[in-house]
Amino acid sequence: MPAKNKIQQEIHKEPEDHLLWKYLNQEELQAMENMELTRVENFMSEKFNLKEYEIDLKQACFLDYYLTQYWWARKEKGFNLEQTSSFFSIAYNLMENLSEKKFNYIDNLADFKLMLSVLNERVRLFSEQQLKDMIKHFSLTFFQNIKLYLFVIEEEQNEIAVSRDIVVECPKLPSLPYPPPLDEALPINLYEKYILQIPDEPNEEEKLREELEKPDNIVLSDEVIEQIHDKFEGLGIDEAKKIIFEVTNELVTELKVSKQIC
């Protein structure tokens, strides 16, 4: 018998169990009721053996298709459990016809009409409006994208391994009871000045002034010491240093004031 006639006979054979509870039974649908979308995704990946959907394009495509069909029927249209199970069986059969049985567009459309007629004439699970909604939905989600599904099914996916070695250096833990600058989002200069309270580095003029403000830091040569003995007879070295410091401090202050005025 020609292969085409075999396909035609398979298409016109009525579904044995009317599609009810075929792929999603009542217990599974009840368990999925309180699941979030991510948990439903994990459940379907386990049930339909699509465990590598994160790296396999074909499995990801199938899982997305199954998840979309279930969510549309149960969550968006509010189908009851029997309707949801039968609807999902139609969706599963259409994809299986494409991937396993190699049905073309016409054959798959004929099988779709057959499944709808069984539901409408023998089981009568859906109203006329619900059947119209189902036809429109499958037209948009399956039949209009059938060439894309075929491409994903028939084309081999290239395995691309991308890796990169990264060295991550962690900063040392702060020794102070304050968070480091990145945690506070502060510039380092503000962090050091107001949190660590590190004083600003003095400039050359300030350093000279600090030195002059300490009489003990004044070093006198032997010649200057002899002049001090001559001019400040009766005064000790420490008293003479103090006088020199006071005079020098007054001169520096006057020069600084005149510089600011200019």
Coordinates of C-alpha atoms in Angstrom, one line a residue:
M1 CA 0.0 0.0 0.0
P2 CA 1.4 3.4 -0.9
A3 CA 2.6 5.6 2.0
K4 CA 0.1 8.3 1.2
N5 CA -2.9 5.9 1.6
K6 CA -1.5 4.7 4.9
I7 CA -1.5 8.3 6.2
Q8 CA -5.0 8.8 5.0
Q9 CA -6.2 5.8 6.8
E10 CA -4.5 6.9 10.0
I11 CA -6.0 10.3 9.8
H12 CA -9.6 9.1 9.4
K13 CA -9.3 6.6 12.3
E14 CA -11.2 8.1 15.2
P15 CA -9.4 8.7 18.5
E16 CA -9.9 5.7 20.7
D17 CA -10.4 7.5 24.0
H18 CA -12.0 10.7 22.7
L19 CA -8.8 12.6 23.9
L20 CA -10.0 12.8 27.5
W21 CA -7.3 12.3 30.1
K22 CA -4.9 11.2 27.4
Y23 CA -1.8 13.2 28.2
L24 CA -2.9 15.2 31.3
N25 CA -5.0 13.2 33.7
Q26 CA -7.3 14.6 36.4
E27 CA -4.8 14.2 39.3
E28 CA -2.1 16.0 37.3
L29 CA -4.3 18.9 36.4
Q30 CA -5.5 19.3 40.0
A31 CA -1.9 19.4 41.2
M32 CA -1.1 22.0 38.6
E33 CA -3.9 24.3 39.8
N34 CA -1.9 25.9 42.6
M35 CA 1.5 25.9 40.8
E36 CA 3.2 29.1 39.6
L37 CA 4.2 29.3 36.0
T38 CA 7.8 28.3 36.6
R39 CA 6.7 25.2 38.5
V40 CA 4.2 24.2 35.7
E41 CA 7.1 24.6 33.3
N42 CA 9.3 22.2 35.4
F43 CA 6.4 19.8 35.8
M44 CA 5.9 19.6 32.0
S45 CA 9.6 19.3 31.3
E46 CA 9.7 16.2 33.5
K47 CA 6.5 14.6 32.3
F48 CA 7.3 15.0 28.6
N49 CA 11.0 14.3 28.9
L50 CA 12.1 17.8 28.0
K51 CA 14.7 18.0 30.7
E52 CA 17.4 19.8 28.6
Y53 CA 15.1 22.6 27.3
E54 CA 17.6 25.2 28.6
I55 CA 20.2 24.1 26.1
D56 CA 18.3 22.3 23.4
L57 CA 16.3 24.5 21.0
K58 CA 13.9 21.7 19.9
Q59 CA 13.0 20.8 23.5
A60 CA 12.6 24.5 24.4
C61 CA 10.2 25.0 21.4
F62 CA 8.1 22.0 22.4
L63 CA 7.9 23.0 26.1
D64 CA 6.9 26.5 25.2
Y65 CA 4.2 25.2 22.9
Y66 CA 2.8 22.8 25.5
L67 CA 2.9 25.5 28.2
T68 CA 1.2 28.0 26.0
Q69 CA -1.7 25.6 25.2
Y70 CA -2.3 24.7 28.8
W71 CA -2.2 28.3 30.1
W72 CA -4.5 29.5 27.4
A73 CA -7.1 26.8 28.1
R74 CA -7.1 26.7 31.8
K75 CA -6.0 30.2 32.9
E76 CA -7.2 32.5 30.1
K77 CA -10.4 30.7 28.9
G78 CA -11.2 29.1 32.2
F79 CA -11.9 25.6 30.7
N80 CA -12.7 23.0 33.3
L81 CA -10.4 20.0 33.9
E82 CA -12.1 17.8 31.3
Q83 CA -12.1 20.5 28.7
T84 CA -8.5 21.4 29.5
S85 CA -7.4 17.7 29.2
S86 CA -9.2 17.2 25.9
F87 CA -7.9 20.5 24.5
F88 CA -4.3 19.7 25.5
S89 CA -4.6 16.3 23.8
I90 CA -5.5 18.0 20.5
A91 CA -2.5 20.3 20.9
Y92 CA -0.2 17.4 21.7
N93 CA -1.4 15.3 18.8
L94 CA -0.9 18.1 16.3
M95 CA 2.7 18.5 17.4
E96 CA 3.3 14.8 17.4
N97 CA 1.8 14.5 13.9
L98 CA 4.4 17.1 12.8
S99 CA 7.4 15.7 14.6
E100 CA 6.9 12.0 14.7
K101 CA 4.4 11.0 11.9
K102 CA 5.7 13.6 9.4
F103 CA 2.2 14.9 8.5
N104 CA 2.1 17.8 6.0
Y105 CA -0.1 20.8 6.5
I106 CA -3.2 19.3 4.8
D107 CA -3.0 16.0 6.7
N108 CA -2.6 17.7 10.0
L109 CA -5.5 20.0 9.3
A110 CA -7.7 17.0 8.4
D111 CA -6.7 15.3 11.7
F112 CA -7.5 18.5 13.5
K113 CA -11.0 18.6 12.0
L114 CA -11.5 15.0 12.9
M115 CA -10.6 15.5 16.6
L116 CA -12.9 18.5 16.8
S117 CA -15.8 16.6 15.3
V118 CA -15.3 13.8 17.8
L119 CA -15.4 16.3 20.7
N120 CA -18.5 18.1 19.2
E121 CA -20.6 15.1 18.2
R122 CA -19.8 12.3 20.6
V123 CA -18.5 13.9 23.8
R124 CA -20.0 17.5 23.6
L125 CA -17.5 19.0 26.1
F126 CA -17.4 22.4 24.4
S127 CA -19.9 25.0 23.4
E128 CA -20.1 26.3 19.9
Q129 CA -18.3 29.5 20.9
Q130 CA -15.6 27.6 22.7
L131 CA -15.0 25.5 19.5
K132 CA -14.7 28.7 17.5
D133 CA -12.2 30.1 20.0
M134 CA -10.2 26.9 19.8
I135 CA -10.1 27.0 16.0
K136 CA -8.9 30.6 16.0
H137 CA -6.3 29.8 18.7
F138 CA -4.8 26.9 16.9
S139 CA -4.8 28.8 13.6
L140 CA -2.6 31.5 15.3
T141 CA -0.4 29.4 17.5
F142 CA 0.1 26.3 15.4
F143 CA -0.9 26.3 11.7
Q144 CA 0.5 29.8 11.0
N145 CA 3.8 28.8 12.5
I146 CA 4.0 25.2 11.1
K147 CA 7.0 26.0 8.9
L148 CA 8.9 27.4 11.8
Y149 CA 8.1 24.3 13.8
L150 CA 9.3 22.1 10.9
F151 CA 12.5 24.0 10.7
V152 CA 13.2 23.5 14.4
I153 CA 12.3 19.8 14.2
E154 CA 14.3 19.0 11.0
E155 CA 17.4 21.2 11.4
E156 CA 20.2 19.9 13.6
Q157 CA 21.3 22.3 16.3
N158 CA 25.0 23.3 16.3
E159 CA 26.6 22.7 19.7
I160 CA 28.5 25.8 20.7
A161 CA 30.5 25.7 23.9
V162 CA 31.4 29.2 25.2
S163 CA 33.6 29.5 28.2
R164 CA 35.8 32.1 29.8
D165 CA 38.1 32.0 32.9
I166 CA 37.4 34.9 35.2
V167 CA 39.5 35.7 38.2
V168 CA 37.5 37.5 40.9
E169 CA 39.4 39.3 43.6
C170 CA 37.5 40.0 46.8
P171 CA 38.4 43.0 48.9
K172 CA 39.6 42.6 52.5
L173 CA 37.0 42.9 55.2
P174 CA 36.9 46.4 56.7
S175 CA 38.5 46.7 60.1
L176 CA 36.3 49.6 61.1
P177 CA 32.6 49.3 62.0
Y178 CA 31.7 51.2 58.8
P179 CA 30.9 49.7 55.4
P180 CA 33.5 50.2 52.6
P181 CA 33.0 53.1 50.1
L182 CA 31.3 50.9 47.5
D183 CA 28.6 49.9 49.9
E184 CA 27.9 53.5 50.8
A185 CA 28.4 54.7 47.2
L186 CA 30.7 57.5 48.4
P187 CA 33.7 58.9 46.6
I188 CA 36.9 57.8 48.3
N189 CA 37.9 61.3 49.3
L190 CA 34.6 61.9 51.2
Y191 CA 34.8 58.4 52.7
E192 CA 38.3 59.1 54.1
K193 CA 37.5 62.6 55.2
Y194 CA 34.2 62.2 57.0
I195 CA 34.0 58.5 57.9
L196 CA 37.6 57.5 58.4
Q197 CA 38.3 61.2 59.4
I198 CA 41.7 61.2 57.7
P199 CA 43.0 64.8 57.7
D200 CA 43.9 66.4 54.4
E201 CA 47.6 66.3 53.4
P202 CA 49.1 69.7 54.3
N203 CA 50.7 71.7 51.5
E204 CA 54.3 73.0 51.7
E205 CA 53.3 76.4 53.2
E206 CA 51.3 74.7 55.9
K207 CA 54.1 72.2 56.7
L208 CA 56.5 75.2 57.0
R209 CA 54.1 77.0 59.3
E210 CA 53.7 73.9 61.5
E211 CA 57.4 73.7 61.8
L212 CA 57.7 77.3 62.7
E213 CA 55.0 77.0 65.3
K214 CA 57.2 74.6 67.3
P215 CA 60.1 76.5 68.9
D216 CA 62.0 73.3 69.6
N217 CA 62.3 72.7 65.9
I218 CA 64.3 75.9 65.4
V219 CA 68.0 75.0 64.9
L220 CA 70.4 77.8 65.6
S221 CA 74.0 77.8 64.2
D222 CA 77.0 78.6 66.5
E223 CA 77.3 82.1 64.9
V224 CA 73.7 82.9 65.7
I225 CA 74.1 81.7 69.2
E226 CA 77.1 84.0 69.7
Q227 CA 75.0 86.9 68.4
I228 CA 72.2 86.0 70.8
H229 CA 74.7 86.1 73.7
D230 CA 75.8 89.5 72.6
K231 CA 72.4 91.1 71.9
F232 CA 70.3 89.2 74.4
E233 CA 72.8 89.2 77.3
G234 CA 71.3 87.6 80.3
L235 CA 68.7 85.5 78.3
G236 CA 68.9 81.8 78.0
I237 CA 68.8 79.9 74.7
D238 CA 65.2 78.8 75.2
E239 CA 64.1 82.3 75.9
A240 CA 65.8 83.6 72.8
K241 CA 64.2 80.8 70.7
K242 CA 60.8 81.9 72.0
I243 CA 61.4 85.5 71.0
I244 CA 62.6 84.5 67.5
F245 CA 59.5 82.3 67.1
E246 CA 57.1 85.1 68.1
V247 CA 58.7 87.5 65.7
T248 CA 58.8 85.0 62.9
N249 CA 55.2 84.0 63.4
E250 CA 54.1 87.7 63.2
L251 CA 56.0 88.2 60.0
V252 CA 54.5 85.0 58.4
T253 CA 51.0 86.0 59.5
E254 CA 51.4 89.5 57.9
L255 CA 52.8 88.0 54.7
K256 CA 49.8 85.6 54.5
V257 CA 47.3 88.4 55.0
S258 CA 48.9 90.6 52.4
K259 CA 48.9 87.7 50.0
Q260 CA 45.2 87.1 50.4
I261 CA 44.4 90.8 49.9
C262 CA 46.4 90.8 46.7

